[in-house]
Coordinates of C-alpha atoms in Angstrom, one line a residue:
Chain A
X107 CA 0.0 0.0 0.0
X108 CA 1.5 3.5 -0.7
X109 CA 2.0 6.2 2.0
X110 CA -0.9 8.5 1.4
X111 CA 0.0 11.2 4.2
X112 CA 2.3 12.6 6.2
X113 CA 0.9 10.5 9.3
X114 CA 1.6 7.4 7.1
X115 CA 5.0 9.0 6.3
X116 CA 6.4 9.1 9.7
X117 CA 4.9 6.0 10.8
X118 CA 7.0 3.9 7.9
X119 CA 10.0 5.7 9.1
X120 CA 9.3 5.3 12.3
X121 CA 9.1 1.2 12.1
X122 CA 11.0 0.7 9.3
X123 CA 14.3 1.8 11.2
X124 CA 15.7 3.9 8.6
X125 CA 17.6 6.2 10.6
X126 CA 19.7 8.6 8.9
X127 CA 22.5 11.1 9.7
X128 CA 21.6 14.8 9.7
X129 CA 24.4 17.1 9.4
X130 CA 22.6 20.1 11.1
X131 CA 24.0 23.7 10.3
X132 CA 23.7 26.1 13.3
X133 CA 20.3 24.9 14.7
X134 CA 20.3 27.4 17.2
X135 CA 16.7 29.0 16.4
X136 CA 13.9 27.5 18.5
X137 CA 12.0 26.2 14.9
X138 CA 15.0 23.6 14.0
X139 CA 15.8 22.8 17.3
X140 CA 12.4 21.5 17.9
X141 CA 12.2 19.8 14.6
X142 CA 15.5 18.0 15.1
X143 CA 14.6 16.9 18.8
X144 CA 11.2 15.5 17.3
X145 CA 12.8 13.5 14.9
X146 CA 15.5 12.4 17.3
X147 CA 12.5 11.5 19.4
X148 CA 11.1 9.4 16.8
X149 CA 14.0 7.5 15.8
X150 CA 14.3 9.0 12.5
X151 CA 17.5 10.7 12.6
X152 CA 20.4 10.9 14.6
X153 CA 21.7 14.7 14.9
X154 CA 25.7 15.9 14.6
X155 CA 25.6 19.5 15.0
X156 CA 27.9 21.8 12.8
X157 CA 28.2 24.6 14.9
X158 CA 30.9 27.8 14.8
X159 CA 31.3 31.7 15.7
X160 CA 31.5 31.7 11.8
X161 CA 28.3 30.0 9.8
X162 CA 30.6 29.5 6.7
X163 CA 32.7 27.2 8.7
X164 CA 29.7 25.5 10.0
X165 CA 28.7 24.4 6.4
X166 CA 32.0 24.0 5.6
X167 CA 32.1 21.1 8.1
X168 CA 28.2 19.7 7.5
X169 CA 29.6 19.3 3.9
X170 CA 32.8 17.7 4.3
X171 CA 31.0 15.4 6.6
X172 CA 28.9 14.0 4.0
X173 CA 31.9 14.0 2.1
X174 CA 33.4 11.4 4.2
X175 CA 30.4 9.5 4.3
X176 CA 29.2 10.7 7.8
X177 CA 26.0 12.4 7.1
X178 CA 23.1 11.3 4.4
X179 CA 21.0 14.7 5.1
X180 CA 22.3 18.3 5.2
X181 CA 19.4 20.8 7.6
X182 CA 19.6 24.4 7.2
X183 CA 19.4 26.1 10.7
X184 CA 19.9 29.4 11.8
X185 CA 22.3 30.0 8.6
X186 CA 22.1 32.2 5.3
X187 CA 21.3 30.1 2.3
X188 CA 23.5 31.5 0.6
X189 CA 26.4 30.6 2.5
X190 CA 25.4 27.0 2.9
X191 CA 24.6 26.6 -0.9
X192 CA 28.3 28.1 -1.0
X193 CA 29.8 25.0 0.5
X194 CA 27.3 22.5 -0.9
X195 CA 28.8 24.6 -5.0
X196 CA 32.6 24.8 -3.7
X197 CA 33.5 23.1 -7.1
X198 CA 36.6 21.4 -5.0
X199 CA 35.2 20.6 -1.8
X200 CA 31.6 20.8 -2.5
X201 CA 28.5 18.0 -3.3
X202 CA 27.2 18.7 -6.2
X203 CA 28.7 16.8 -8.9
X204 CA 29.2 18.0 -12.6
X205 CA 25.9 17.7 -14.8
X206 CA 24.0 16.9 -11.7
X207 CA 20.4 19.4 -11.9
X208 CA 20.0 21.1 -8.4
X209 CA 16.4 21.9 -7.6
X210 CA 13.2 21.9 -5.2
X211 CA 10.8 19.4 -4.5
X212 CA 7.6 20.1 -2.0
X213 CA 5.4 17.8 -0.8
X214 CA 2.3 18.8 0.2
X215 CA -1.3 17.2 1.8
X216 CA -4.0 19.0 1.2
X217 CA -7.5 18.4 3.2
X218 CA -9.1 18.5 -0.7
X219 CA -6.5 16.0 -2.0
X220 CA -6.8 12.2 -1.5
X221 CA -2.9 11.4 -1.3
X222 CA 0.4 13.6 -1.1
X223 CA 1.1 15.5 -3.9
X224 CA 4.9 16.3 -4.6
X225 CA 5.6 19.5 -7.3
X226 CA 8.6 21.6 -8.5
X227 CA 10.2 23.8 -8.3
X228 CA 8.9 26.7 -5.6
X229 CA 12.8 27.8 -5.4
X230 CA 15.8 27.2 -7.4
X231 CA 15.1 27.1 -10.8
X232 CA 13.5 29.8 -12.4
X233 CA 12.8 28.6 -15.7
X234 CA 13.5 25.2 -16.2
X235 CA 15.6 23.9 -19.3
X236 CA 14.1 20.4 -21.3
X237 CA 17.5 18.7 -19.6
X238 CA 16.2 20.4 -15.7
X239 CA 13.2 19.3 -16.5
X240 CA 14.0 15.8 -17.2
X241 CA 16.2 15.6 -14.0
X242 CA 13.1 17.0 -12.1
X243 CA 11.4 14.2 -13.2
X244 CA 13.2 11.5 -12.1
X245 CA 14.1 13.0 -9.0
X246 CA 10.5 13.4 -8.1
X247 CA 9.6 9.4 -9.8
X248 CA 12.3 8.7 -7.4
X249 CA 10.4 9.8 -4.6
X250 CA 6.9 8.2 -5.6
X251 CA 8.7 4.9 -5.6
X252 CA 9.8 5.6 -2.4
X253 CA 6.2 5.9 -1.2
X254 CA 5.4 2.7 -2.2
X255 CA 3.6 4.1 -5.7
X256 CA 4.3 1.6 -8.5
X257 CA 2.8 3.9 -10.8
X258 CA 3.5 7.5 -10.4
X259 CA 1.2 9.5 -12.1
X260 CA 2.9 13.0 -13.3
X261 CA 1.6 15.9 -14.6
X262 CA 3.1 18.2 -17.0
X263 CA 1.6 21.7 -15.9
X264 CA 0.3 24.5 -18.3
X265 CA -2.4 26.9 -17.7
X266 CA -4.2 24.5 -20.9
X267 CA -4.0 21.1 -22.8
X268 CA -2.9 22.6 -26.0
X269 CA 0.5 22.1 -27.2
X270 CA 1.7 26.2 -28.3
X271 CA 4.8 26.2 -30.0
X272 CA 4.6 30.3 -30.5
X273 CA 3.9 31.3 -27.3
X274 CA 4.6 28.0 -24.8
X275 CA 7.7 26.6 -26.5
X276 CA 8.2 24.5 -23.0
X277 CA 4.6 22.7 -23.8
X278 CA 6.8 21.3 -27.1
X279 CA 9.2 19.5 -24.6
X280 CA 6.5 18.6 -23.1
X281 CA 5.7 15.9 -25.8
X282 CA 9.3 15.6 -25.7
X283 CA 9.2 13.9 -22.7
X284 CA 5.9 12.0 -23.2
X285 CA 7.9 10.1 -25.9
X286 CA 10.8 9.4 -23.6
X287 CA 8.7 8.1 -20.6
X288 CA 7.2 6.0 -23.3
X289 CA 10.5 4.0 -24.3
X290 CA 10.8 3.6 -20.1
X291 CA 13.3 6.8 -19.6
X292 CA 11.8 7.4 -16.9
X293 CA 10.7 3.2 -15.4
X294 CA 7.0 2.7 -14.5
X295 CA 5.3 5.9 -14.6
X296 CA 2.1 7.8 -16.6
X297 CA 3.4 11.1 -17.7
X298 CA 1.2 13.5 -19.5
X299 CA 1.1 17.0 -20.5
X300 CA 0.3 19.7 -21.2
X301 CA -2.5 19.6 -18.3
X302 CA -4.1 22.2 -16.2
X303 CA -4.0 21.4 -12.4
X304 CA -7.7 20.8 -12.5
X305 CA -7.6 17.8 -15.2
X306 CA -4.2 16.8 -13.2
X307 CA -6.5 16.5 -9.6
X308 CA -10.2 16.0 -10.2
X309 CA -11.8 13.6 -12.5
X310 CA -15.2 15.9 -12.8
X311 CA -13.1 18.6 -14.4
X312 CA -11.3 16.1 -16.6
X313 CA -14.7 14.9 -17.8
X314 CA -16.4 18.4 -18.0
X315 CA -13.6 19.6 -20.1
X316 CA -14.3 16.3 -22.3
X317 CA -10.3 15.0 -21.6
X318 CA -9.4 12.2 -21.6
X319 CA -5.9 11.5 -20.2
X320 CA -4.1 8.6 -18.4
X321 CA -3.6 11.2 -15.3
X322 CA -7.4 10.6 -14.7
X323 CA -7.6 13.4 -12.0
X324 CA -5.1 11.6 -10.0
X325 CA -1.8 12.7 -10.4
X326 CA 0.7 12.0 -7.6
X327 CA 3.2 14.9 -8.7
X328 CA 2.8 18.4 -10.9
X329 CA 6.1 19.5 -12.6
X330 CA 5.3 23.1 -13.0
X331 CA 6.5 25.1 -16.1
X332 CA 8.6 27.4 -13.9
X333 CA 9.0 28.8 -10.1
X334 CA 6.4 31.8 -10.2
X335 CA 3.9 28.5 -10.9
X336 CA 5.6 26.7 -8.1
X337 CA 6.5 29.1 -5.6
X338 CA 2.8 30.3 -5.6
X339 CA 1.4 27.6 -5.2
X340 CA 3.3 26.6 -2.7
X341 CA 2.2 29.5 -1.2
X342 CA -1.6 29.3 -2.1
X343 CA -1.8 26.3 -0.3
X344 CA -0.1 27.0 2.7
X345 CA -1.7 30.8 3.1
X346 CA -5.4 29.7 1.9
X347 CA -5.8 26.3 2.6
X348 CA -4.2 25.3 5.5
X349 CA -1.5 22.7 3.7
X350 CA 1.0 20.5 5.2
X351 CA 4.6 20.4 3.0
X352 CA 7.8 19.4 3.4
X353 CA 10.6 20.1 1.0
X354 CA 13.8 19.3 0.1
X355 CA 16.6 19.9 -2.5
X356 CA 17.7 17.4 -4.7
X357 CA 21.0 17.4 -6.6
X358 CA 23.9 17.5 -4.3
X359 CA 25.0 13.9 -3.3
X360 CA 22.6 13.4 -0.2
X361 CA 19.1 15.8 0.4
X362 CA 19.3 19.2 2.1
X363 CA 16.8 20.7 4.0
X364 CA 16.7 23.9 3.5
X365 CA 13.6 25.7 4.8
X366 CA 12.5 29.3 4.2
X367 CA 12.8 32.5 7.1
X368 CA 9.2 31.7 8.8
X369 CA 8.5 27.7 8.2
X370 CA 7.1 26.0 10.9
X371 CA 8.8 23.6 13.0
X372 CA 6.1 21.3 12.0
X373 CA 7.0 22.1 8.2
X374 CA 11.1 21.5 9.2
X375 CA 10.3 18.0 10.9
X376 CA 8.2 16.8 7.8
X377 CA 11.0 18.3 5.6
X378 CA 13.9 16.0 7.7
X379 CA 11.1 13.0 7.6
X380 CA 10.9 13.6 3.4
X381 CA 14.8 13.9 3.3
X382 CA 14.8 10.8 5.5
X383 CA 12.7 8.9 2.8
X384 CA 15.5 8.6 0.2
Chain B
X300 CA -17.7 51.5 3.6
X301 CA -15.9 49.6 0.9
X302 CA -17.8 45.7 -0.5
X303 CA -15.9 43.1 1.2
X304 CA -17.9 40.1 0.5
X305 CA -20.0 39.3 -3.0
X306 CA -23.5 39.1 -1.0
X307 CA -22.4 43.0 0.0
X308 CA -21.4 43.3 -4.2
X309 CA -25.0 41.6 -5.0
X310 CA -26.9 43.7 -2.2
X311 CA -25.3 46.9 -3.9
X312 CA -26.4 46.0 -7.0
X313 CA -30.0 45.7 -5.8
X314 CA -30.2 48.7 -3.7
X315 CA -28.6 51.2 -6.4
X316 CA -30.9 50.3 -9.4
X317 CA -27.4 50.2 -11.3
X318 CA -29.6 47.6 -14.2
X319 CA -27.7 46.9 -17.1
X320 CA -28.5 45.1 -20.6
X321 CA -26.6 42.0 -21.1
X322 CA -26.6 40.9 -24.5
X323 CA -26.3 37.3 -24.1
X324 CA -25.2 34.9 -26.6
X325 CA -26.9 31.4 -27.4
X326 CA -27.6 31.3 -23.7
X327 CA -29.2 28.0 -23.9
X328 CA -26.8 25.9 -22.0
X329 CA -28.4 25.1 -18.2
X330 CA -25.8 27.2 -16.2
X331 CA -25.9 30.3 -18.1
X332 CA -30.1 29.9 -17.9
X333 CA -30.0 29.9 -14.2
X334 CA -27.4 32.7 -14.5
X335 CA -29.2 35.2 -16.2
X336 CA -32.5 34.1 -14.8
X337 CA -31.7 34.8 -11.2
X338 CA -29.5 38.1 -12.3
X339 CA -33.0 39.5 -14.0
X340 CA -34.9 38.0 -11.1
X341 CA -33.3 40.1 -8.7
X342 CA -33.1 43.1 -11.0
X343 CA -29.6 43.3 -11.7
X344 CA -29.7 42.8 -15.4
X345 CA -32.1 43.0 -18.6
X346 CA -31.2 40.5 -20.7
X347 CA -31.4 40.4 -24.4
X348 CA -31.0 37.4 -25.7
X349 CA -29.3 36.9 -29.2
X350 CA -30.2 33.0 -30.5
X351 CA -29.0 31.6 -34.5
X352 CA -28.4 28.3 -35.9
X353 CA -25.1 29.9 -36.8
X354 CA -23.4 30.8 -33.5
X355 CA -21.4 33.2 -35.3
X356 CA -24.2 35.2 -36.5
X357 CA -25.5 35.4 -33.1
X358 CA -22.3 36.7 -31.6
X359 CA -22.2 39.4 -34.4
X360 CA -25.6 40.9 -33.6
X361 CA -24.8 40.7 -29.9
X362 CA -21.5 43.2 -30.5
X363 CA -23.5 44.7 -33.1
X364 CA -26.2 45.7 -30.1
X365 CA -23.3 47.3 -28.1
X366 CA -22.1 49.4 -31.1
X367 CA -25.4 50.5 -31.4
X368 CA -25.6 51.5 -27.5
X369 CA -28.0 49.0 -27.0
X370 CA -25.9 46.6 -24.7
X371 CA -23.9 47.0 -21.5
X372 CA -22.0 43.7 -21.2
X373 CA -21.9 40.7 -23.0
X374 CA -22.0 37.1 -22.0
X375 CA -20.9 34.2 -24.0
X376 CA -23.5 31.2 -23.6
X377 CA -23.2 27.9 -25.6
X378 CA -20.7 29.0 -28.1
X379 CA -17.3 28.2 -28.4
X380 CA -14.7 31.3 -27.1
X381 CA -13.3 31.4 -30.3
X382 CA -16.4 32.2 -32.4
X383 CA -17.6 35.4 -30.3
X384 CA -13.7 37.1 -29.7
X385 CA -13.7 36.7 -33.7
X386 CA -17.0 39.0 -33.2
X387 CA -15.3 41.2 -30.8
X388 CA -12.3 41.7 -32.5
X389 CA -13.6 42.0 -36.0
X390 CA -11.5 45.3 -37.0
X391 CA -14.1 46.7 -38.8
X392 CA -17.7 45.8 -36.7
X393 CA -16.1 44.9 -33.7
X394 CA -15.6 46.0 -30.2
X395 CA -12.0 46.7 -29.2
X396 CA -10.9 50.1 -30.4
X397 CA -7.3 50.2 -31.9
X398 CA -4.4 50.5 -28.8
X399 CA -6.8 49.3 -25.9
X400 CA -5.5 46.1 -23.9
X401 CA -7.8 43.1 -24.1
X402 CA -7.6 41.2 -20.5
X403 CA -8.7 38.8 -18.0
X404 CA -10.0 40.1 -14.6
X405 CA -11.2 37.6 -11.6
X406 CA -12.2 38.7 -8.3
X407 CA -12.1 36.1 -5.6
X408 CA -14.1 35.3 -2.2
X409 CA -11.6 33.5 -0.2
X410 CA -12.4 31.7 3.1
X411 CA -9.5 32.6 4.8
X412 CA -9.1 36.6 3.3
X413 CA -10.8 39.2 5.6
X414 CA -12.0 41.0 2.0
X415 CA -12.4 40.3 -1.9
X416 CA -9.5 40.0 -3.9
X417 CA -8.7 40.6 -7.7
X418 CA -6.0 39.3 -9.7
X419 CA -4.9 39.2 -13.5
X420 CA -4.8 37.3 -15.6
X421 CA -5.6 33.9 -15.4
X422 CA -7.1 33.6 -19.0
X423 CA -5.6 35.9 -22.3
X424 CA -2.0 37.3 -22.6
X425 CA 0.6 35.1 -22.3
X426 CA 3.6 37.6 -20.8
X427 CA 2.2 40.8 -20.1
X428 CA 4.5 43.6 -21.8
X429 CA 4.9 46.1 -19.7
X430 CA 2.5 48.3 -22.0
X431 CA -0.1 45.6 -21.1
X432 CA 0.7 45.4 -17.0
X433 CA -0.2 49.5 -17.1
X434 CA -3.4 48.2 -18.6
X435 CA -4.1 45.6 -16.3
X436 CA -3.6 48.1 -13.1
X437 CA -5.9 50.8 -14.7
X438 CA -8.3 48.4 -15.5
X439 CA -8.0 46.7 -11.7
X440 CA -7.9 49.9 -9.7
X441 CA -10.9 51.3 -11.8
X442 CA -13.0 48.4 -10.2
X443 CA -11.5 48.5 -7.0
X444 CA -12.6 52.2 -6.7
X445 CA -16.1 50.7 -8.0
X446 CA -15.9 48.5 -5.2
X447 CA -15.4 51.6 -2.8
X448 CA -11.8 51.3 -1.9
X449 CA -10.5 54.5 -1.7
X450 CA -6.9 53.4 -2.3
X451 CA -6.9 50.3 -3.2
X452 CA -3.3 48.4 -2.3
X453 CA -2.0 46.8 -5.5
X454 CA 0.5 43.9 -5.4
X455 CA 3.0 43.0 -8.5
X456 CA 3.7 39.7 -7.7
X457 CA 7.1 37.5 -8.0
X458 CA 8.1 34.4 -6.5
X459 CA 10.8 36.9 -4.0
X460 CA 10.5 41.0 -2.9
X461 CA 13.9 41.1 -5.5
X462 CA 14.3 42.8 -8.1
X463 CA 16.8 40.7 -11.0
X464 CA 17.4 42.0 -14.3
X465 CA 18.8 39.1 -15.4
X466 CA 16.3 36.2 -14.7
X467 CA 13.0 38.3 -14.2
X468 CA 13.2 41.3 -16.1
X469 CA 9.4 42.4 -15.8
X470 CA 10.6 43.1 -12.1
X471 CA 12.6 45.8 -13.6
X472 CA 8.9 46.7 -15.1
X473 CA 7.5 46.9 -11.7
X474 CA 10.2 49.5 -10.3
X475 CA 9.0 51.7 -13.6
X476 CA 5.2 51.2 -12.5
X477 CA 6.0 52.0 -8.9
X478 CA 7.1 55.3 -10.2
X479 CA 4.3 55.8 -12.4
X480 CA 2.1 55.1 -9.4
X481 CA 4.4 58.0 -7.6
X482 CA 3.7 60.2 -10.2
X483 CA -0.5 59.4 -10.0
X484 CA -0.7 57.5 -13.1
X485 CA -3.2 55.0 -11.7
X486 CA -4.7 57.6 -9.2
X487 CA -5.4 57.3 -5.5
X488 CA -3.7 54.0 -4.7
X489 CA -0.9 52.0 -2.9
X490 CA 1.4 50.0 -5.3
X491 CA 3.9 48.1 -4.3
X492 CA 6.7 44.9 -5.5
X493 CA 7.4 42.8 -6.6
X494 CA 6.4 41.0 -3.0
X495 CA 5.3 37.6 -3.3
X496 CA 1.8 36.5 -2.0
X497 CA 2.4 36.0 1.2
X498 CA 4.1 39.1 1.7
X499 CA 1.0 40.5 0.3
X500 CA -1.7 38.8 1.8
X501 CA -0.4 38.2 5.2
X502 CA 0.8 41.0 8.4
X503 CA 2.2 38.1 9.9
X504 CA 4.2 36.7 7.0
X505 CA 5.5 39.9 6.3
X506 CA 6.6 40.2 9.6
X507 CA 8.2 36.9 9.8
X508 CA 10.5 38.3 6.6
X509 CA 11.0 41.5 8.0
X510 CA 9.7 43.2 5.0
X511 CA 8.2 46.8 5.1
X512 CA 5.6 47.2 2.3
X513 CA 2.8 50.0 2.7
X514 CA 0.9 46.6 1.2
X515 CA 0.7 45.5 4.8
X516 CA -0.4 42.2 4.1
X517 CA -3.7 43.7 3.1
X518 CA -3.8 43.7 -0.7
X519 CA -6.8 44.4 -3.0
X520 CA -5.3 43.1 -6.3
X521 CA -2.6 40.6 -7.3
X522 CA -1.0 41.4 -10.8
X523 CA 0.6 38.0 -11.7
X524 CA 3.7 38.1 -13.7
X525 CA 2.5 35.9 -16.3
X526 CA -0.7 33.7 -17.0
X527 CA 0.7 30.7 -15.4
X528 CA 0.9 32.3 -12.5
X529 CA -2.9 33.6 -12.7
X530 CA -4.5 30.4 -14.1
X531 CA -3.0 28.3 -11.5
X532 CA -3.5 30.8 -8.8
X533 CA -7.6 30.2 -10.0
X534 CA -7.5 26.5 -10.7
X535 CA -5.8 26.4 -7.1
X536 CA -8.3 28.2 -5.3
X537 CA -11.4 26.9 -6.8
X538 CA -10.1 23.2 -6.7
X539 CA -8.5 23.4 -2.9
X540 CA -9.8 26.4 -1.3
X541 CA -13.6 26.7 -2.2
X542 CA -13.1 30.1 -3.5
X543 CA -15.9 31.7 -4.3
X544 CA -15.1 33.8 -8.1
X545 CA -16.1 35.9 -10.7
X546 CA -14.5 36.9 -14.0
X547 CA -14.4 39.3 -16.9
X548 CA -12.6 39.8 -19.9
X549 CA -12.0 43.9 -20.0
X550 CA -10.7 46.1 -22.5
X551 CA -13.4 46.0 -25.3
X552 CA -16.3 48.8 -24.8
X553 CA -18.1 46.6 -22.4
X554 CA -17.0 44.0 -20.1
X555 CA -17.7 40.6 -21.6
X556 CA -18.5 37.6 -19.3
X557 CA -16.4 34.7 -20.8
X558 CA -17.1 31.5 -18.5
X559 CA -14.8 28.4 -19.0
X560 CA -16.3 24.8 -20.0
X561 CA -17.8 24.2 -16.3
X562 CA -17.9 26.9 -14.9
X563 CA -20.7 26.7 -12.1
X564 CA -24.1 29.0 -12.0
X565 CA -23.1 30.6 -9.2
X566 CA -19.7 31.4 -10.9
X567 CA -21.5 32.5 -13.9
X568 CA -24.0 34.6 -11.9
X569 CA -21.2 36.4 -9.9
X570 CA -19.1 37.2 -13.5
X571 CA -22.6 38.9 -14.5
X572 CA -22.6 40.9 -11.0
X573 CA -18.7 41.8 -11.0
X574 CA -19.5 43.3 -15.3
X575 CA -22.5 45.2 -13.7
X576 CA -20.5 47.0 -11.3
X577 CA -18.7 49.1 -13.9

């Protein structure tokens, strides 16, 4: 059975024993601190604290752990991002390697939705490129599998379902990519596109609007064309209608948390539990 | 006291006598029946209805009605968007006088928003030019002043309160139309970005990112960088949120009520109140 909410989420870590290594940078405000000590709490993680007078050093140290194979999760605390993307980009002593896409996956449950819904990309990438796009992808069919979905259904996201080469040239790639899923780019998944986000998540707007796509209204992940899309509806969701999310960035060699000035420490401790997932 | 709610824009309507003509075409579809039935019923509108076997020919004598001062708003029935624009448009009997800016306006009811709020454009242009963003803020603030706003706070929205030449240049834009707004371009009002919607729509979340924008958190319009941004901030509140909304397409000589495929009688019946206001 796939994990259908966060509950779900943190119970399969929680028995399934999959404890992992945060590399926490400077969680000295009160919102990561609690988040860490729940997850400690649970079992989920065990904590090492990168800690110094000078936060560069800090991430300095949270990524050279992880270089050495001591940490699978990098958290954000009390740090500029900035200065811990620094570390994580240091071309000799960072994590990201070469032609590896760095970008932002959410997660988010939604009392209207009847599962978890991943999408990108609410903060890296502003306009995504066919290869970012493709890497987006697979992070995100990555994750579903992770959940226990055999099938991920994704959505290619466009405010319609026509293809518009002269205004849209993204919704080209978007068949683009339909063909490559076909020939198993992407392993067992249903990707299809372009789609609205009411075809993607309801089946009466899908059959008002006479569509018919393999999506069905019950897409498990929206790859947004680019981050105004993502970022607001990241936003719309969490201002108007009281969403739960947890995010994460994908790319360097393990997950980082990385949350924004004002997440919850609800929103931190789902973030760690999505990191943990991988 | 300004409208906060659309049973205080619907009890305004009544009480002021403000009837308008609503040339409707091929009106024959159930929602748009009940639409027009219960604006007439409660003496919002006249309508005059325009009926042919060729759709086109009814959508011509409908603009044909407003040419002849006949008609103050139009509504599109069962007939396909393209057919009745073509009507509109038509350079020589048509409706959209050479230079004006053809747009889509919704104003939204949200459960958790103290007031109504409007944002562009979730329907017609693509990329606004910046040309087309001045249009959109006249067109916005006009009905906000209908509404009884005195200075209505306008928000030009981006994913971050930055302003990046490089990756977003219609942020640059929004600097110029800040200055414009300076100047009294748009009139009594308050515009500010680009801010992103929390920052907008939230004291608390501008708080949290120590942000100081005479927005306040208490915005009356969202201009949306692009129509991404607007259709999914629609699809997202209508699927998710239970917003409550109305739309019109303004810039031609009289608002034109242009529900999508499934649009709701309610939704239709609001669009109908929302073109009456002007």
């Amino acid at each position: 059975m796939p994990i259908k909410s966060f509950d779900e989420l943190i119970a399969h870590l929680k028995t399934h024993h999959l404890k992992k290594r945060v590399a926490a940078v400077c969680p000295n405000d009160e919102s990561s601190h609690q988040a860490i000590a729940n997850a400690e709490r649970n079992g989920i993680i065990t904590p090492l604290v990168f800690q110094s007078d000078d936060p560069a050093e800090a991430a300095r140290q949270a990524v050279e752990a992880v270089r050495r194979g001591e940490a699978d999760v990098i958290m954000k605390g009390f740090v500029n991002t900035d200065v811990l993307l620094r570390a994580i980009l240091n071309k000799e002593t960072g994590i990201l390697r070469k032609g590896r896409v760095m970008t932002h996956i959410t997660l988010a449950q939604l009392a209207d939705y009847h599962k978890l819904l991943f999408f990108t990309d609410a903060a890296v990438i502003p306009y995504p490129t066919q290869e970012q796009r493709v890497a987006q992808i697979q992070y995100v069919t990555h994750y579903c599998q992770q959940l226990g979905i055999e099938r991920p259904r994704i959505s290619l996201i466009h405010c319609s379902e026509k293809v518009d080469a002269k205004n849209f040239p993204f919704t080209v790639g978007y068949g683009e990519i339909k063909e490559m899923a076909a020939q198993g780019a992407f392993g067992p998944c249903i990707i299809d596109g372009p789609l609205d986000l009411k075809t993607s998540c309801s089946k009466e707007s899908m059959a008002v609007k006479h569509i018919d796509s393999p999506i069905a209204g019950d897409a498990d992940a929206l790859i947004f064309p680019d981050i105004e899309a993502g970022n607001l509806f990241y936003k719309t969701i969490t201002l108007f209608c009281q969403a739960r999310t947890a995010g994460v960035l994908q790319g360097p060699d393990v997950p980082v948390v990385l949350p924004s000035r004002g997440d919850s420490a609800e929103s931190k401790y789902l973030s760690l539990c999505l990191a943990c997932l991988l």
